[in-house]
CSV table of C-alpha atoms in Angstrom, one decimal:
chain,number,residue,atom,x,y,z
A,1,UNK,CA,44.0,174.1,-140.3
A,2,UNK,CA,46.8,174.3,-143.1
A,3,UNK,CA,49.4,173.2,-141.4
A,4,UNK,CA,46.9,170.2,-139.9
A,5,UNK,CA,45.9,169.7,-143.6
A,6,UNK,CA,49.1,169.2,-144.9
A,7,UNK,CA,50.4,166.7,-142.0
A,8,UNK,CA,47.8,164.8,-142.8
A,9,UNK,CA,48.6,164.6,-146.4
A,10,UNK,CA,52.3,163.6,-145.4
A,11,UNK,CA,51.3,160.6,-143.3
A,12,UNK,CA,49.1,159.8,-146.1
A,13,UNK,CA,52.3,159.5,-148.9
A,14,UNK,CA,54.5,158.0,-146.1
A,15,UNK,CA,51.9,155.1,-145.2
A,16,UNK,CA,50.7,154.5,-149.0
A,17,UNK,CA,55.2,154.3,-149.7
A,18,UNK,CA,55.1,151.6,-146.8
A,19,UNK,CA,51.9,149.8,-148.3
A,20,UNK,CA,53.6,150.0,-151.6
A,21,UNK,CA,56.8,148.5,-150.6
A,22,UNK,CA,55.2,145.6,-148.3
A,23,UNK,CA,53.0,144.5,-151.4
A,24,UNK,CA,55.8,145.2,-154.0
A,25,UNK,CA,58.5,143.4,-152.1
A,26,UNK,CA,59.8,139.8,-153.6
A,27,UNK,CA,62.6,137.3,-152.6
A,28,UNK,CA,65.2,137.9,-154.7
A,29,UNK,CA,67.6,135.0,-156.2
A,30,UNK,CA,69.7,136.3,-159.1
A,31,UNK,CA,72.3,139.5,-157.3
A,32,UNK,CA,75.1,141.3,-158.8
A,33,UNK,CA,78.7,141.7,-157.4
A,34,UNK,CA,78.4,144.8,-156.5
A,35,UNK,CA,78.1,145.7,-152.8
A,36,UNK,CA,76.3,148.0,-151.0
A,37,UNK,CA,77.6,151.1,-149.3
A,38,UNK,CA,78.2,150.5,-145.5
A,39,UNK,CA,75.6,153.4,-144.9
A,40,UNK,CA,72.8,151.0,-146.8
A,41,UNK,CA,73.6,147.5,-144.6
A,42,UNK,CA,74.0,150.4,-141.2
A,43,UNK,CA,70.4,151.6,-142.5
A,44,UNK,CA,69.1,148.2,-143.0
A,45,UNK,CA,70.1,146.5,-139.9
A,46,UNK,CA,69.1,149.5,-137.8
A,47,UNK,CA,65.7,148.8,-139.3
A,48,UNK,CA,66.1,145.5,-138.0
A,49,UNK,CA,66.6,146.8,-134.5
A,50,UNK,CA,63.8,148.5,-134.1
A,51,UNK,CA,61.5,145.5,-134.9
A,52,UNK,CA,59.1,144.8,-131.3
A,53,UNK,CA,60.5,142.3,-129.2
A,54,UNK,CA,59.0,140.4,-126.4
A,55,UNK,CA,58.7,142.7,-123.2
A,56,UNK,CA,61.2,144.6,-124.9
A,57,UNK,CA,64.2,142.3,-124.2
A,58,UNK,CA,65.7,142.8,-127.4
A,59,UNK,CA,67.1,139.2,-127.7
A,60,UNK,CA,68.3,139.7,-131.3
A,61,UNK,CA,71.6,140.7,-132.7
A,62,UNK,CA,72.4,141.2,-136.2
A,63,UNK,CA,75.6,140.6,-137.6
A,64,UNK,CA,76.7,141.9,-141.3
A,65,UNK,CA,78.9,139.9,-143.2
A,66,UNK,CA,80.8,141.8,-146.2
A,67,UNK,CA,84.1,140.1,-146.0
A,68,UNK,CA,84.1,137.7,-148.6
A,69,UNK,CA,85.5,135.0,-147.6
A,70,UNK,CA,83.7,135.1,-144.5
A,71,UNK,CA,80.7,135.1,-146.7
A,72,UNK,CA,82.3,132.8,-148.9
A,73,UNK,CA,82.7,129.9,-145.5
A,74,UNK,CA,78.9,130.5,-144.3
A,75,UNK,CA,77.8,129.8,-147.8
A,76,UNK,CA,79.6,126.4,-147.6
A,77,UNK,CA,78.6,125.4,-144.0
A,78,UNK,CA,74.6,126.2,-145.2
A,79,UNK,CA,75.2,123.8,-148.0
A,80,UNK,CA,76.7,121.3,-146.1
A,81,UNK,CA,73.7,121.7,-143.7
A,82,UNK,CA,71.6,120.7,-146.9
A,83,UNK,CA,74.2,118.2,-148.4
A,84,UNK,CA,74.6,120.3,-151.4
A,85,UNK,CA,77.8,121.9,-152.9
A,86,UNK,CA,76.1,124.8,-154.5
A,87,UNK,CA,75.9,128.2,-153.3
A,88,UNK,CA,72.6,128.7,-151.2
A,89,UNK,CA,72.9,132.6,-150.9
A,90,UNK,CA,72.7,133.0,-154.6
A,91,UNK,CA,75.7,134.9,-155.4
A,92,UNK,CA,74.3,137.8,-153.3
A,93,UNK,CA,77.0,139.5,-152.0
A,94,UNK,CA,76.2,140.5,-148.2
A,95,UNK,CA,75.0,138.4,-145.6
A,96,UNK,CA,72.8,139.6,-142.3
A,97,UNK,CA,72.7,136.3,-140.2
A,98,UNK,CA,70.4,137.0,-137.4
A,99,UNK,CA,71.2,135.2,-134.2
A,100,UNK,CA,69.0,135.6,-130.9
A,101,UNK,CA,70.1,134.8,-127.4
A,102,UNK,CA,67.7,131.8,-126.2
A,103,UNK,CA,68.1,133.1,-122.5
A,104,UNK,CA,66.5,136.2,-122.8
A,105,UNK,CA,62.7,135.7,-123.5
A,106,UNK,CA,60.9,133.0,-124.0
A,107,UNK,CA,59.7,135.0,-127.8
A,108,UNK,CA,63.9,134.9,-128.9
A,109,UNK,CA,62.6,132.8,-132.3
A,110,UNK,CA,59.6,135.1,-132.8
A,111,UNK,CA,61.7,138.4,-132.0
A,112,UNK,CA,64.4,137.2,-134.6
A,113,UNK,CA,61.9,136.6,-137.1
A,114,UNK,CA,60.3,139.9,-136.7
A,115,UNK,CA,63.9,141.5,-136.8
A,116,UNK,CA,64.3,139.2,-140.1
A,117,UNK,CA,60.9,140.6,-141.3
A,118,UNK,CA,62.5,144.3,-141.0
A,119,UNK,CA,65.7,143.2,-143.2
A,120,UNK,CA,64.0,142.0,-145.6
A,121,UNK,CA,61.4,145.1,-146.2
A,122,UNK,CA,64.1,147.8,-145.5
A,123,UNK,CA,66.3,146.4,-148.3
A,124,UNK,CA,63.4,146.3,-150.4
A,125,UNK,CA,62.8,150.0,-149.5
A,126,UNK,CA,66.4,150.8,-150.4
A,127,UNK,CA,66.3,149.7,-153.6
A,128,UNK,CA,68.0,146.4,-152.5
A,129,UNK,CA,66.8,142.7,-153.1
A,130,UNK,CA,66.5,140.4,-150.8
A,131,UNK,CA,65.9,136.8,-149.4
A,132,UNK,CA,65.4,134.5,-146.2
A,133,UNK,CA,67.7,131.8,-146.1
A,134,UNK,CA,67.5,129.4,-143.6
A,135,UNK,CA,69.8,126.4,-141.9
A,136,UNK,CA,71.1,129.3,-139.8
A,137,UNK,CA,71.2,127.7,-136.6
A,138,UNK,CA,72.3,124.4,-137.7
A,139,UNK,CA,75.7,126.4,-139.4
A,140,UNK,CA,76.2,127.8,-135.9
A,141,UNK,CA,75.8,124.4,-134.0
A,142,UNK,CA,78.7,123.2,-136.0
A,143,UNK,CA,82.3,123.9,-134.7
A,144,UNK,CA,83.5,125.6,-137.5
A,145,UNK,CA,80.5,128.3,-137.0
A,146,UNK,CA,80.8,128.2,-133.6
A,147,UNK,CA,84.3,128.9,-133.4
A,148,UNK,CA,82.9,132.0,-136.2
A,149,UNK,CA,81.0,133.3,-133.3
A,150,UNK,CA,83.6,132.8,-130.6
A,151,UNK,CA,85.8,134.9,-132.9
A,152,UNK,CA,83.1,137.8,-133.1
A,153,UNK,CA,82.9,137.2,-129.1
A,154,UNK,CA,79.6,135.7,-129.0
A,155,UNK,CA,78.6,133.2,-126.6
A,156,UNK,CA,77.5,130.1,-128.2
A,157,UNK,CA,76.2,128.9,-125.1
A,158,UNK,CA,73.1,131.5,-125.5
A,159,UNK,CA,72.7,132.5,-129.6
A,160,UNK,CA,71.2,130.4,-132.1
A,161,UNK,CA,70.8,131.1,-135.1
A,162,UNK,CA,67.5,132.1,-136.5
A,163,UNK,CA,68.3,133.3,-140.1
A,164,UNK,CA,70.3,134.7,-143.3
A,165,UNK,CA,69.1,137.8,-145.3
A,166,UNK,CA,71.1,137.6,-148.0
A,167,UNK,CA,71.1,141.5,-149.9
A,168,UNK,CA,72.3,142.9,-153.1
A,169,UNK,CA,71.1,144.8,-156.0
A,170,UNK,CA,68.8,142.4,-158.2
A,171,UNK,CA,70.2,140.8,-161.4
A,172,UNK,CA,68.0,140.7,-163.4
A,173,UNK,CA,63.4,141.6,-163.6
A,174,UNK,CA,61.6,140.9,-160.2
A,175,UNK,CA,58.4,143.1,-161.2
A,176,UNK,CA,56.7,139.7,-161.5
A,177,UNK,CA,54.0,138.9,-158.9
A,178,UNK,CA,53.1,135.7,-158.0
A,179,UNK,CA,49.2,135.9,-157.5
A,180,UNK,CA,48.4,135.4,-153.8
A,181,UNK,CA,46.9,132.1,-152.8
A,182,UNK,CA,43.1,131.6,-152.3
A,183,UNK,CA,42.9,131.4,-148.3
A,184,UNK,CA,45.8,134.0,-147.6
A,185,UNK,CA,43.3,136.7,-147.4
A,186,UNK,CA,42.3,138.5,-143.9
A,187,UNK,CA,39.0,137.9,-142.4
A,188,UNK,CA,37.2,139.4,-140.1
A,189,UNK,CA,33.6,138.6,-138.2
């Protein structure tokens, strides 16, 4: 019964840390320079991996951008997409763009969100901020990011682009909480 009693206990901390990090977790738009160890982003995008897929197809791939000028070219192509010169990824310093391949399943955009969805609360839970940028599949309808893709050897006939988490370690107070909105609450009959 000890042993039993003590299991118990452990799936207790480990579900109230999830709760805690779900509820705790904010988009983050101020980053420092500093990169994360390749370890973190491996950890963070095999998170993202494991999020469900349609019938298991697994339609999403994830790829981490650390280079910066790589970084540095998506940055521009996203603000182009906007028709702004600024730098849509906030200064954060890596990039997960998260592309799914449309031939797959017919749930590609839901899987890649999902997989988004696990970037964005595993940074969090690595002590990482985070944020979903968007304009991801118009950068890779472009040339310029198709011929970024074509480079990495992935077929632009099939991937399109579903999103950016953009990662880093916060500059800056994010304890703040927006209070959430009247309506957002779950309801059940």
């Amino acid at each position: 019964a000890s042993s039993s009693n003590e299991n118990t206990k452990q799936e207790t901390t480990i579900m109230n840390n999830t709760m805690q990090d779900l509820l705790t977790r904010r988009s983050v738009r101020s980053y420092t320079e500093e990169v994360p160890s390749r370890e973190v982003i491996e950890e963070i995008c095999k998170a993202g991996t494991y999020a469900p897929t349609g019938m298991n197809r697994q339609a999403p791939i994830i790829i981490a951008v650390t280079n910066r000028e790589v970084r540095d070219q998506l940055s521009r192509l996203n603000a182009g997409v906007m028709g702004a010169d600024n730098d849509p990824f906030y200064g954060a310093p890596v990039v997960l763009v998260v592309l799914a391949d449309s031939t797959a399943a017919m749930t590609w955009k839901e899987d890649g969100s999902l997989v988004m969805g696990n970037l964005l609360n595993a940074a969090h839970a690595k002590g990482l901020g985070s944020c979903w940028i968007h304009r991801a599949k118009e950068v890779f309808e472009t040339e310029e990011g198709k011929a970024i893709l074509a480079g990495l050897g992935i077929d632009t006939s099939k991937y399109v682009g579903i999103g950016n988490c953009i990662l880093g370690y916060v500059k800056g107070d994010t304890s703040r909480s927006e209070a959430r909105r009247v309506g957002k609450e779950c309801r059940s009959r």
